[in-house]
Amino acid sequence: MDLPSRSWSIHTRPEIIQKYEILERVGAGAYSDVYKGRRLSDDLIVALKEIHDYQSAFREIEALQVLQSSPNVVVLHEYFWSEDEDAVLVLEFLRTDLASLIKDAKRNWEDGISGGEIKRWMVQILHAVDACHRNSIVHRDLKPSNLLISETGVLKLADFGQARILIEPGFDNPHLHEPHDPNQVTIIQHAEVIPEADNSHQEGSGNQERGTMSKEEYASDLEDLKAKSSIDDIDKETNFHDGNASCLATCTTSDIEEDDPFKGSYYYEAEEGGDDTSGKLTSCVGTRWFKAPELLYGSTNYGPEIDLWSLGCIFAELFSLEPLFPGSSDIDQLSRIFSVLGNLTEENSPGCSKYPDYGIISFNKVENPVGLEACLPNHSPDELLLVKKLICFDPASRATAMELLHDKYLNEEPLPVPVSELRVPSTNHAQDEGSPGECCDYKDMDSDSDFEEFSTFNVTTTNAGFSIQFP
Ligand SMILES: Nc1ncnc2c1ncn2[C@@H]1O[C@H](COP(=O)(O)OP(=O)(O)OP(=O)(O)O)[C@@H](O)[C@H]1O
């Protein structure tokens, strides 16, 4: 019997099983399967991440190579990638993640996470995000389940499948808030991570030198990548519909109906790849609950500030042990944000009326936004202020990771506890059966439709698009 040219399973890959014993499967993402493994040479326990999507693999390897010196980014030991096979990344194994910790704290810790513990988690998260942004990398899918935790309490940012490297003049400026001129965005590509044209398999390590290629070489690789992406379209059928599932997993050709009024807000990764030289990004990234308003409005001209919004959502969740904006659809997501902050306007976010979907959907005026205070009752003004520095409409007003590392809140009593004093859950709850109905059980949400679960709102058609009336 002929074996398929594409193996879909690392168990049949000689170059891998010669070096690693593959133990159980420990996780799966939109385009990946993750196994626990043992390196035969020294018994080191590792995670073997088999990525079924070319572009995600490319991005993950590229970003991890750049970030290997950061202590709060997952270690890439090596990777295997050949023309006809999925990429397999050998990563350091981390037992649990921040989503599991929050769930554990909510269920089992009498007083929740202590102030000193919260601050230590925050410091580690901020170091990871700062490392990304200093290296011009936008992660684009920051959420608690992508913040992995070792048994000794070291937090590591993972899952760079949606990350992008942006280089533009002034980007290294700590302020990061230069206006984004799409014509000035260039993508740095790592020639060494592109599979060879021949069938020989390629191995690499996370310590390789960062390389660049000419615009022509890059354009040619993009063509290859686009061709490969269309072959890989079949992968995209295995999509989730989950408020906590990454957006790339929720956008498929089948999701976009001809009469979908919001189709303007959907973009394919392949399209983004093809558009790299124009500097246009896709708005279809991230995970809804952690998604910045500019992305929900279809912006394709954004920067690292989208990560800072996600960071605000994560910090609020660390305080309250509940997701800040658990929207059941993109519109519900926006309506939850508006009910807290008020409507998005040119006054509070200059330039927002240019977001592609801004004129398509209009929300009725929220007369009395409840404010972030209502989401974080019983929290100190300093804690509230910290979240407010990130959860603000104007991307340019969001505090950078570096600014927050120097923030008064993190540097006053109670000080961050030492890493060794952090409580770490013994399991990864992502693999447990969740308890349905609990707000924090991210995987329980099953609808991504913009109109499902929307019966409580009054939606009317207008000349420009739609109008939504809050009850
Ligand atoms: N280094 C690691 N150590 C241990 N477990 C891991 C590691 N990396 C990933 N996992 C497990 O595998 C799961 C999927 O991994 P990951 O989130 O990186 O994949 P993905 O396909 O990029 O996911 P997503 O759909 O969220 O974008 C994680 O939720 C986690 O449970």
Short mmCIF file of C-alpha atoms and ligand atoms in Angstrom, two decimals:
data_model
loop_
_atom_site.label_atom_id
_atom_site.label_comp_id
_atom_site.label_asym_id
_atom_site.label_seq_id
_atom_site.Cartn_x
_atom_site.Cartn_y
_atom_site.Cartn_z
CA MET A 1 0.00 0.00 0.00
CA ASP A 2 1.29 3.49 -0.87
CA LEU A 3 1.75 5.71 2.14
CA PRO A 4 0.52 9.29 1.79
CA SER A 5 3.40 11.62 0.99
CA ARG A 6 2.38 13.70 3.99
CA SER A 7 2.63 11.66 7.16
CA TRP A 8 0.35 13.56 9.62
CA SER A 9 2.04 11.69 12.40
CA ILE A 10 5.39 12.16 13.99
CA HIS A 11 5.38 8.49 15.00
CA THR A 12 6.47 7.51 11.48
CA ARG A 13 9.29 10.05 11.14
CA PRO A 14 12.66 8.25 11.41
CA GLU A 15 14.65 11.45 12.01
CA ILE A 16 12.49 12.13 15.08
CA ILE A 17 12.08 8.67 16.59
CA GLN A 18 15.83 8.13 16.32
CA LYS A 19 16.30 10.95 18.81
CA TYR A 20 13.09 11.04 20.84
CA GLU A 21 10.72 8.62 22.50
CA ILE A 22 7.24 9.96 21.89
CA LEU A 23 5.10 9.69 25.02
CA GLU A 24 1.46 10.77 25.31
CA ARG A 25 -0.30 13.56 23.42
CA VAL A 26 -0.63 16.50 25.82
CA GLY A 27 -2.49 19.06 23.80
CA ALA A 28 -3.84 20.15 20.47
CA GLY A 29 -4.39 23.56 18.96
CA ALA A 30 -6.06 24.79 15.80
CA TYR A 31 -3.26 23.50 13.60
CA SER A 32 -1.13 21.43 15.92
CA ASP A 33 -0.75 18.32 18.00
CA VAL A 34 1.56 18.46 20.98
CA TYR A 35 3.22 15.38 22.47
CA LYS A 36 5.31 14.85 25.54
CA GLY A 37 8.62 13.28 24.56
CA ARG A 38 11.89 12.04 26.03
CA ARG A 39 15.25 12.85 24.45
CA LEU A 40 17.03 9.52 24.23
CA SER A 41 20.53 10.96 24.68
CA ASP A 42 19.91 12.44 28.15
CA ASP A 43 16.29 11.64 29.19
CA LEU A 44 15.30 15.32 28.94
CA ILE A 45 11.49 15.64 28.84
CA VAL A 46 10.40 17.83 25.93
CA ALA A 47 7.26 18.90 24.08
CA LEU A 48 7.08 17.87 20.42
CA LYS A 49 4.76 20.24 18.58
CA GLU A 50 3.68 18.99 15.18
CA ILE A 51 2.30 21.93 13.21
CA HIS A 52 0.00 21.10 10.31
CA ASP A 53 -0.05 24.60 8.86
CA TYR A 54 2.89 25.95 6.90
CA GLN A 55 2.46 29.58 7.78
CA SER A 56 1.94 28.94 11.50
CA ALA A 57 5.07 26.77 11.56
CA PHE A 58 7.04 29.39 9.70
CA ARG A 59 5.95 32.14 12.07
CA GLU A 60 6.49 30.14 15.20
CA ILE A 61 10.05 29.09 14.29
CA GLU A 62 10.92 32.55 13.05
CA ALA A 63 9.73 34.33 16.20
CA LEU A 64 11.16 31.76 18.61
CA GLN A 65 14.58 31.99 16.97
CA VAL A 66 14.65 35.72 17.54
CA LEU A 67 13.47 35.43 21.15
CA GLN A 68 15.64 32.60 22.44
CA SER A 69 17.60 34.85 24.80
CA SER A 70 14.46 35.84 26.69
CA PRO A 71 14.02 33.86 29.93
CA ASN A 72 10.24 34.21 29.69
CA VAL A 73 9.81 32.75 26.21
CA VAL A 74 9.53 29.00 25.67
CA VAL A 75 12.84 27.37 24.63
CA LEU A 76 13.04 25.92 21.13
CA HIS A 77 15.60 23.10 21.37
CA GLU A 78 15.46 22.19 17.68
CA TYR A 79 13.03 21.62 14.85
CA PHE A 80 12.53 19.18 11.99
CA TRP A 81 11.03 20.31 8.72
CA SER A 82 11.19 18.86 5.26
CA GLU A 83 9.31 19.62 2.08
CA ASP A 84 6.62 16.94 2.40
CA GLU A 85 6.23 16.79 6.12
CA ASP A 86 4.77 18.96 8.84
CA ALA A 87 7.20 20.93 10.93
CA VAL A 88 7.93 19.42 14.33
CA LEU A 89 9.26 21.78 16.98
CA VAL A 90 11.10 20.38 19.97
CA LEU A 91 10.23 22.73 22.83
CA GLU A 92 10.97 22.73 26.51
CA PHE A 93 8.14 20.95 28.31
CA LEU A 94 6.02 23.07 30.63
CA ARG A 95 3.57 21.43 32.91
CA THR A 96 0.73 23.92 33.10
CA ASP A 97 -0.44 27.42 32.10
CA LEU A 98 -1.97 30.59 33.46
CA ALA A 99 -5.52 29.58 32.46
CA SER A 100 -5.19 26.47 34.62
CA LEU A 101 -3.75 28.50 37.46
CA ILE A 102 -6.66 30.97 37.34
CA LYS A 103 -9.14 28.11 37.26
CA ASP A 104 -7.41 26.39 40.18
CA ALA A 105 -7.32 29.60 42.20
CA LYS A 106 -11.02 30.20 41.57
CA ARG A 107 -12.02 26.70 42.57
CA ASN A 108 -9.62 25.82 45.33
CA TRP A 109 -7.70 28.78 46.75
CA GLU A 110 -9.57 30.38 49.58
CA ASP A 111 -8.29 33.93 49.06
CA GLY A 112 -7.54 33.73 45.36
CA ILE A 113 -4.10 34.71 44.11
CA SER A 114 -2.24 36.93 46.60
CA GLY A 115 -1.16 40.45 45.63
CA GLY A 116 2.54 39.48 45.71
CA GLU A 117 1.88 36.44 43.51
CA ILE A 118 -0.15 38.44 41.00
CA LYS A 119 2.69 40.94 40.72
CA ARG A 120 5.29 38.20 40.10
CA TRP A 121 3.12 36.68 37.35
CA MET A 122 2.67 40.15 35.85
CA VAL A 123 6.40 40.88 35.93
CA GLN A 124 7.12 37.64 34.09
CA ILE A 125 4.41 38.29 31.50
CA LEU A 126 5.64 41.85 30.98
CA HIS A 127 9.22 40.66 30.46
CA ALA A 128 7.99 38.24 27.79
CA VAL A 129 5.88 40.85 25.99
CA ASP A 130 8.63 43.45 26.27
CA ALA A 131 11.07 41.00 24.66
CA CYS A 132 8.63 40.52 21.77
CA HIS A 133 8.03 44.20 21.22
CA ARG A 134 11.69 45.17 21.54
CA ASN A 135 12.37 42.67 18.78
CA SER A 136 9.53 44.10 16.68
CA ILE A 137 7.42 40.98 17.16
CA VAL A 138 3.68 41.27 17.68
CA HIS A 139 2.42 38.03 19.25
CA ARG A 140 -1.23 38.59 18.26
CA ASP A 141 -2.67 35.81 20.42
CA LEU A 142 -1.89 36.68 24.02
CA LYS A 143 -4.18 34.81 26.41
CA PRO A 144 -3.76 32.87 29.68
CA SER A 145 -3.56 29.46 27.97
CA ASN A 146 -0.59 30.63 25.89
CA LEU A 147 1.33 31.60 29.03
CA LEU A 148 2.88 28.30 30.05
CA ILE A 149 4.24 27.69 33.54
CA SER A 150 7.00 25.36 34.72
CA GLU A 151 6.68 23.38 37.92
CA THR A 152 9.08 25.84 39.55
CA GLY A 153 6.89 28.83 38.72
CA VAL A 154 8.74 30.22 35.69
CA LEU A 155 6.27 31.62 33.18
CA LYS A 156 7.02 31.30 29.45
CA LEU A 157 5.17 32.85 26.54
CA ALA A 158 4.34 30.24 23.87
CA ASP A 159 2.31 29.68 20.71
CA PHE A 160 3.85 32.10 18.22
CA GLY A 161 1.88 30.66 15.29
CA GLN A 162 0.22 34.01 14.67
CA ALA A 163 3.21 36.22 15.47
CA ARG A 164 4.51 38.77 12.99
CA ILE A 165 7.83 40.53 12.83
CA LEU A 166 7.43 44.18 11.91
CA ILE A 167 10.30 46.44 11.12
CA GLU A 168 9.65 50.07 10.53
CA PRO A 169 11.56 53.26 11.11
CA GLY A 170 11.25 54.35 14.70
CA PHE A 171 9.95 50.99 15.86
CA ASP A 172 12.78 50.56 18.34
CA ASN A 173 11.64 53.75 19.97
CA PRO A 174 10.38 52.62 23.39
CA HIS A 175 7.17 54.48 22.75
CA LEU A 176 6.14 52.21 19.90
CA HIS A 177 3.43 54.68 19.07
CA GLU A 178 4.69 56.13 15.82
CA PRO A 179 1.93 56.31 13.25
CA HIS A 180 2.05 53.19 11.15
CA ASP A 181 2.83 53.90 7.55
CA PRO A 182 1.90 50.68 5.78
CA ASN A 183 4.41 51.40 3.01
CA GLN A 184 7.27 51.31 5.46
CA VAL A 185 6.60 47.93 6.98
CA THR A 186 9.05 45.24 5.99
CA ILE A 187 9.02 41.65 7.09
CA ILE A 188 12.28 40.03 8.02
CA GLN A 189 12.40 36.48 6.84
CA HIS A 190 14.74 33.77 8.04
CA ALA A 191 16.03 31.96 5.02
CA GLU A 192 17.21 29.08 7.15
CA VAL A 193 13.73 28.13 8.33
CA ILE A 194 12.27 27.73 4.86
CA PRO A 195 12.18 24.06 3.93
CA GLU A 196 14.65 23.16 1.21
CA ALA A 197 13.24 22.57 -2.25
CA ASP A 198 14.68 19.09 -2.29
CA ASN A 199 13.29 16.32 -0.13
CA SER A 200 16.07 16.20 2.40
CA HIS A 201 14.83 16.98 5.85
CA GLN A 202 16.06 19.99 7.67
CA GLU A 203 16.93 20.33 11.28
CA GLY A 204 17.60 23.55 13.04
CA SER A 205 18.10 24.90 16.48
CA GLY A 206 16.81 27.94 18.27
CA ASN A 207 20.25 29.46 18.40
CA GLN A 208 20.73 30.22 14.77
CA GLU A 209 21.78 33.68 13.68
CA ARG A 210 19.05 35.99 12.56
CA GLY A 211 19.31 36.33 8.77
CA THR A 212 17.73 38.59 6.20
CA MET A 213 16.91 38.22 2.53
CA SER A 214 16.41 40.61 -0.31
CA LYS A 215 12.99 41.92 -1.26
CA GLU A 216 13.06 39.76 -4.42
CA GLU A 217 13.97 36.62 -2.47
CA TYR A 218 11.26 37.42 0.01
CA ALA A 219 8.65 37.96 -2.72
CA SER A 220 9.62 34.65 -4.27
CA ASP A 221 9.29 32.86 -0.94
CA LEU A 222 5.92 34.45 -0.44
CA GLU A 223 4.78 32.95 -3.73
CA ASP A 224 5.92 29.52 -2.53
CA LEU A 225 4.22 30.10 0.75
CA LYS A 226 0.95 31.11 -0.91
CA ALA A 227 1.01 28.02 -3.09
CA LYS A 228 1.67 25.87 -0.04
CA SER A 229 -1.08 27.62 1.92
CA SER A 230 -3.69 26.74 -0.65
CA ILE A 231 -2.63 23.09 -0.50
CA ASP A 232 -3.00 23.32 3.24
CA ASP A 233 -6.52 24.74 3.08
CA ILE A 234 -7.87 21.35 4.03
CA ASP A 235 -6.34 21.89 7.47
CA LYS A 236 -8.50 24.90 8.00
CA GLU A 237 -11.64 22.79 7.96
CA THR A 238 -10.84 21.57 11.45
CA ASN A 239 -12.03 24.76 13.02
CA PHE A 240 -13.28 25.52 16.49
CA HIS A 241 -15.99 27.99 17.35
CA ASP A 242 -14.92 29.13 20.72
CA GLY A 243 -14.51 32.52 22.36
CA ASN A 244 -11.14 31.40 23.62
CA ALA A 245 -10.03 29.65 20.44
CA SER A 246 -7.59 31.50 18.25
CA CYS A 247 -9.19 33.43 15.43
CA LEU A 248 -7.26 31.66 12.72
CA ALA A 249 -9.17 28.62 13.83
CA THR A 250 -12.47 30.37 13.39
CA CYS A 251 -12.06 31.76 9.88
CA THR A 252 -12.63 29.34 7.05
CA THR A 253 -13.93 29.80 3.56
CA SER A 254 -17.11 28.08 4.67
CA ASP A 255 -17.61 30.73 7.35
CA ILE A 256 -17.92 33.49 4.79
CA GLU A 257 -21.33 33.50 3.21
CA GLU A 258 -22.05 35.72 0.24
CA ASP A 259 -24.63 37.66 2.23
CA ASP A 260 -22.55 37.89 5.38
CA PRO A 261 -22.74 41.59 6.29
CA PHE A 262 -19.45 41.29 8.15
CA LYS A 263 -17.48 39.55 5.49
CA GLY A 264 -15.36 42.67 5.15
CA SER A 265 -13.90 41.86 8.53
CA TYR A 266 -12.63 38.45 7.57
CA TYR A 267 -9.23 37.98 6.02
CA TYR A 268 -7.32 34.88 5.26
CA GLU A 269 -3.83 34.28 6.42
CA ALA A 270 -2.91 33.44 2.83
CA GLU A 271 -4.12 36.86 1.80
CA GLU A 272 -2.02 38.46 4.46
CA GLY A 273 1.02 36.54 3.27
CA GLY A 274 0.39 37.78 -0.24
CA ASP A 275 0.05 41.28 0.97
CA ASP A 276 3.14 41.37 3.09
CA THR A 277 4.92 43.92 0.98
CA SER A 278 2.00 46.35 1.24
CA GLY A 279 2.24 46.21 5.03
CA LYS A 280 -1.41 45.20 5.38
CA LEU A 281 -2.03 42.84 8.23
CA THR A 282 -4.99 40.60 8.85
CA SER A 283 -7.62 41.55 11.41
CA CYS A 284 -8.46 37.89 11.80
CA VAL A 285 -5.98 37.13 14.55
CA GLY A 286 -6.15 36.52 18.24
CA THR A 287 -8.82 35.14 20.44
CA ARG A 288 -12.07 37.03 20.71
CA TRP A 289 -12.13 37.67 24.46
CA PHE A 290 -8.67 39.22 24.31
CA LYS A 291 -9.08 41.03 21.01
CA ALA A 292 -8.53 44.78 20.76
CA PRO A 293 -11.44 46.88 19.45
CA GLU A 294 -9.45 47.93 16.37
CA LEU A 295 -9.20 44.28 15.35
CA LEU A 296 -12.89 43.69 15.99
CA TYR A 297 -13.52 46.59 13.60
CA GLY A 298 -11.37 44.96 10.93
CA SER A 299 -8.25 47.14 11.18
CA THR A 300 -5.37 45.90 9.05
CA ASN A 301 -2.99 48.64 10.06
CA TYR A 302 -2.19 47.95 13.68
CA GLY A 303 0.87 47.44 15.80
CA PRO A 304 2.07 45.94 19.08
CA GLU A 305 -0.68 47.86 20.87
CA ILE A 306 -3.08 45.00 20.12
CA ASP A 307 -0.98 42.84 22.46
CA LEU A 308 -1.26 45.53 25.14
CA TRP A 309 -5.07 45.39 25.07
CA SER A 310 -4.87 41.58 25.50
CA LEU A 311 -2.48 42.13 28.37
CA GLY A 312 -5.08 44.36 30.07
CA CYS A 313 -7.67 41.59 29.73
CA ILE A 314 -5.24 39.07 31.22
CA PHE A 315 -4.31 41.33 34.15
CA ALA A 316 -7.99 42.01 34.91
CA GLU A 317 -8.60 38.24 34.89
CA LEU A 318 -5.71 37.71 37.31
CA PHE A 319 -7.41 40.13 39.71
CA SER A 320 -11.00 38.93 39.39
CA LEU A 321 -10.48 35.28 38.24
CA GLU A 322 -13.14 35.97 35.58
CA PRO A 323 -12.63 36.90 31.93
CA LEU A 324 -13.09 40.63 31.52
CA PHE A 325 -15.04 40.59 28.23
CA PRO A 326 -16.32 37.04 27.52
CA GLY A 327 -18.14 37.87 24.27
CA SER A 328 -20.14 35.16 22.50
CA SER A 329 -19.67 36.75 19.07
CA ASP A 330 -17.63 39.63 17.67
CA ILE A 331 -20.58 42.01 18.01
CA ASP A 332 -21.32 40.83 21.52
CA GLN A 333 -17.62 41.34 22.25
CA LEU A 334 -17.82 44.97 21.12
CA SER A 335 -21.09 45.55 22.94
CA ARG A 336 -19.56 44.26 26.20
CA ILE A 337 -16.60 46.58 25.76
CA PHE A 338 -18.85 49.56 25.03
CA SER A 339 -21.10 48.88 28.01
CA VAL A 340 -17.99 49.24 30.19
CA LEU A 341 -16.02 51.99 28.42
CA GLY A 342 -18.72 53.77 26.41
CA ASN A 343 -18.82 53.98 22.62
CA LEU A 344 -15.74 54.10 20.43
CA THR A 345 -15.54 57.59 18.94
CA GLU A 346 -13.09 59.91 17.21
CA GLU A 347 -12.87 61.77 20.54
CA ASN A 348 -11.58 58.80 22.54
CA SER A 349 -9.72 57.11 19.67
CA PRO A 350 -8.60 59.46 16.88
CA GLY A 351 -8.71 57.71 13.52
CA CYS A 352 -11.17 55.00 14.57
CA SER A 353 -13.75 56.09 11.99
CA LYS A 354 -11.32 54.80 9.35
CA TYR A 355 -11.48 51.23 10.63
CA PRO A 356 -12.94 49.17 7.76
CA ASP A 357 -16.08 48.11 9.63
CA TYR A 358 -16.64 51.31 11.59
CA GLY A 359 -19.34 52.58 9.26
CA ILE A 360 -20.86 49.16 8.68
CA ILE A 361 -22.25 48.66 12.13
CA SER A 362 -23.43 51.35 14.48
CA PHE A 363 -24.07 50.79 18.14
CA ASN A 364 -26.59 52.91 19.98
CA LYS A 365 -25.08 55.36 22.40
CA VAL A 366 -24.25 53.85 25.76
CA GLU A 367 -25.45 56.61 28.07
CA ASN A 368 -23.99 55.29 31.29
CA PRO A 369 -20.94 53.11 30.78
CA VAL A 370 -20.31 51.21 34.01
CA GLY A 371 -16.53 51.68 33.91
CA LEU A 372 -13.79 49.21 34.72
CA GLU A 373 -14.55 49.83 38.41
CA ALA A 374 -17.71 47.74 38.02
CA CYS A 375 -15.71 44.84 36.55
CA LEU A 376 -13.15 44.91 39.34
CA PRO A 377 -15.07 45.67 42.52
CA ASN A 378 -13.08 45.44 45.75
CA HIS A 379 -9.85 46.19 43.96
CA SER A 380 -7.54 49.01 44.94
CA PRO A 381 -7.28 52.22 42.89
CA ASP A 382 -3.70 51.23 41.94
CA GLU A 383 -4.85 47.86 40.57
CA LEU A 384 -7.63 49.55 38.66
CA LEU A 385 -5.26 52.16 37.30
CA LEU A 386 -2.92 49.48 36.01
CA VAL A 387 -5.71 47.84 33.99
CA LYS A 388 -6.92 51.24 32.79
CA LYS A 389 -3.47 51.94 31.35
CA LEU A 390 -4.00 49.02 28.95
CA ILE A 391 -7.76 48.86 28.43
CA CYS A 392 -8.19 52.12 26.58
CA PHE A 393 -9.62 52.66 23.12
CA ASP A 394 -6.80 54.74 21.68
CA PRO A 395 -4.00 52.28 20.84
CA ALA A 396 -1.45 55.09 21.19
CA SER A 397 -2.49 55.68 24.82
CA ARG A 398 -1.86 52.13 26.00
CA ALA A 399 1.17 51.79 28.28
CA THR A 400 4.03 49.72 26.90
CA ALA A 401 5.30 46.60 28.65
CA MET A 402 8.50 48.42 29.58
CA GLU A 403 6.59 51.36 31.06
CA LEU A 404 4.52 48.96 33.15
CA LEU A 405 7.60 47.17 34.43
CA HIS A 406 8.57 50.51 35.99
CA ASP A 407 5.04 51.24 37.16
CA LYS A 408 4.59 52.28 40.77
CA TYR A 409 2.12 49.47 41.36
CA LEU A 410 4.66 46.73 40.67
CA ASN A 411 7.35 48.41 42.72
CA GLU A 412 5.51 49.07 45.96
CA GLU A 413 4.30 46.83 48.82
CA PRO A 414 3.31 44.08 48.63
CA LEU A 415 6.31 43.44 46.41
CA PRO A 416 6.29 40.57 43.90
CA VAL A 417 7.01 37.30 45.74
CA PRO A 418 10.07 35.31 44.66
CA VAL A 419 9.34 32.85 41.85
CA SER A 420 10.05 29.98 44.26
CA GLU A 421 7.09 31.06 46.42
CA LEU A 422 4.53 30.98 43.59
CA ARG A 423 1.81 28.34 43.86
CA VAL A 424 1.64 26.25 40.69
CA PRO A 425 -1.21 23.88 39.80
CA SER A 426 -0.23 20.25 39.45
CA THR A 427 -2.14 19.69 36.21
CA ASN A 428 -3.06 21.36 32.97
CA HIS A 429 -6.81 21.90 33.10
CA ALA A 430 -6.98 22.35 29.35
CA GLN A 431 -6.83 18.57 29.20
CA ASP A 432 -9.43 18.06 31.93
CA GLU A 433 -13.12 17.76 31.33
CA GLY A 434 -14.36 21.28 32.01
CA SER A 435 -17.36 21.97 34.15
CA PRO A 436 -19.97 23.33 31.75
CA GLY A 437 -21.42 26.67 32.51
CA GLU A 438 -18.47 28.08 34.36
CA CYS A 439 -17.40 31.38 32.97
CA CYS A 440 -13.74 30.45 32.90
CA ASP A 441 -14.26 27.21 31.00
CA TYR A 442 -13.15 28.76 27.76
CA LYS A 443 -13.69 25.66 25.67
CA ASP A 444 -17.38 25.53 26.54
CA MET A 445 -18.28 28.36 24.22
CA ASP A 446 -19.38 27.02 20.92
CA SER A 447 -20.73 29.84 18.85
CA ASP A 448 -18.87 32.26 16.66
CA SER A 449 -21.89 33.51 14.78
CA ASP A 450 -22.38 37.23 15.03
CA PHE A 451 -26.13 36.95 15.34
CA GLU A 452 -26.56 33.82 17.43
CA GLU A 453 -27.24 34.53 21.07
CA PHE A 454 -28.16 38.02 20.02
CA SER A 455 -31.86 37.80 20.55
CA THR A 456 -31.70 40.13 23.52
CA PHE A 457 -30.49 42.97 21.29
CA ASN A 458 -32.61 44.79 18.81
CA VAL A 459 -30.79 44.61 15.44
CA THR A 460 -32.16 46.73 12.61
CA THR A 461 -30.92 47.22 9.07
CA THR A 462 -29.87 50.76 8.15
CA ASN A 463 -28.56 52.31 4.93
CA ALA A 464 -25.02 52.00 6.18
CA GLY A 465 -25.35 48.50 7.59
CA PHE A 466 -26.84 47.59 10.94
CA SER A 467 -27.89 49.31 14.10
CA ILE A 468 -27.95 47.63 17.46
CA GLN A 469 -30.12 48.77 20.33
CA PHE A 470 -29.22 47.71 23.82
CA PRO A 471 -32.08 46.64 26.09
N1 LIG B 1 5.97 23.55 25.52
C1 LIG B 1 4.86 22.90 25.90
N2 LIG B 1 4.86 22.11 27.00
C2 LIG B 1 3.74 21.45 27.38
N3 LIG B 1 2.55 21.55 26.75
C3 LIG B 1 2.48 22.31 25.66
C4 LIG B 1 3.62 23.03 25.17
N4 LIG B 1 3.25 23.72 24.07
C5 LIG B 1 1.94 23.46 23.88
N5 LIG B 1 1.47 22.61 24.83
C6 LIG B 1 0.09 22.09 24.95
O1 LIG B 1 -0.48 21.97 23.65
C7 LIG B 1 -1.62 22.83 23.51
C8 LIG B 1 -1.63 23.43 22.11
O2 LIG B 1 -0.44 24.16 21.92
P1 LIG B 1 -0.42 25.58 21.22
O3 LIG B 1 -1.38 26.50 21.92
O4 LIG B 1 0.99 26.04 21.14
O5 LIG B 1 -0.97 25.16 19.80
P2 LIG B 1 -1.72 26.00 18.68
O6 LIG B 1 -2.12 25.10 17.58
O7 LIG B 1 -0.82 27.11 18.27
O8 LIG B 1 -2.95 26.52 19.55
P3 LIG B 1 -4.04 27.66 19.31
O9 LIG B 1 -5.21 26.98 18.69
O10 LIG B 1 -4.35 28.14 20.73
O11 LIG B 1 -3.43 28.73 18.48
C9 LIG B 1 -1.47 23.87 24.61
O12 LIG B 1 -2.72 24.35 25.03
C10 LIG B 1 -0.76 23.08 25.71
O13 LIG B 1 -1.73 22.36 26.45
#
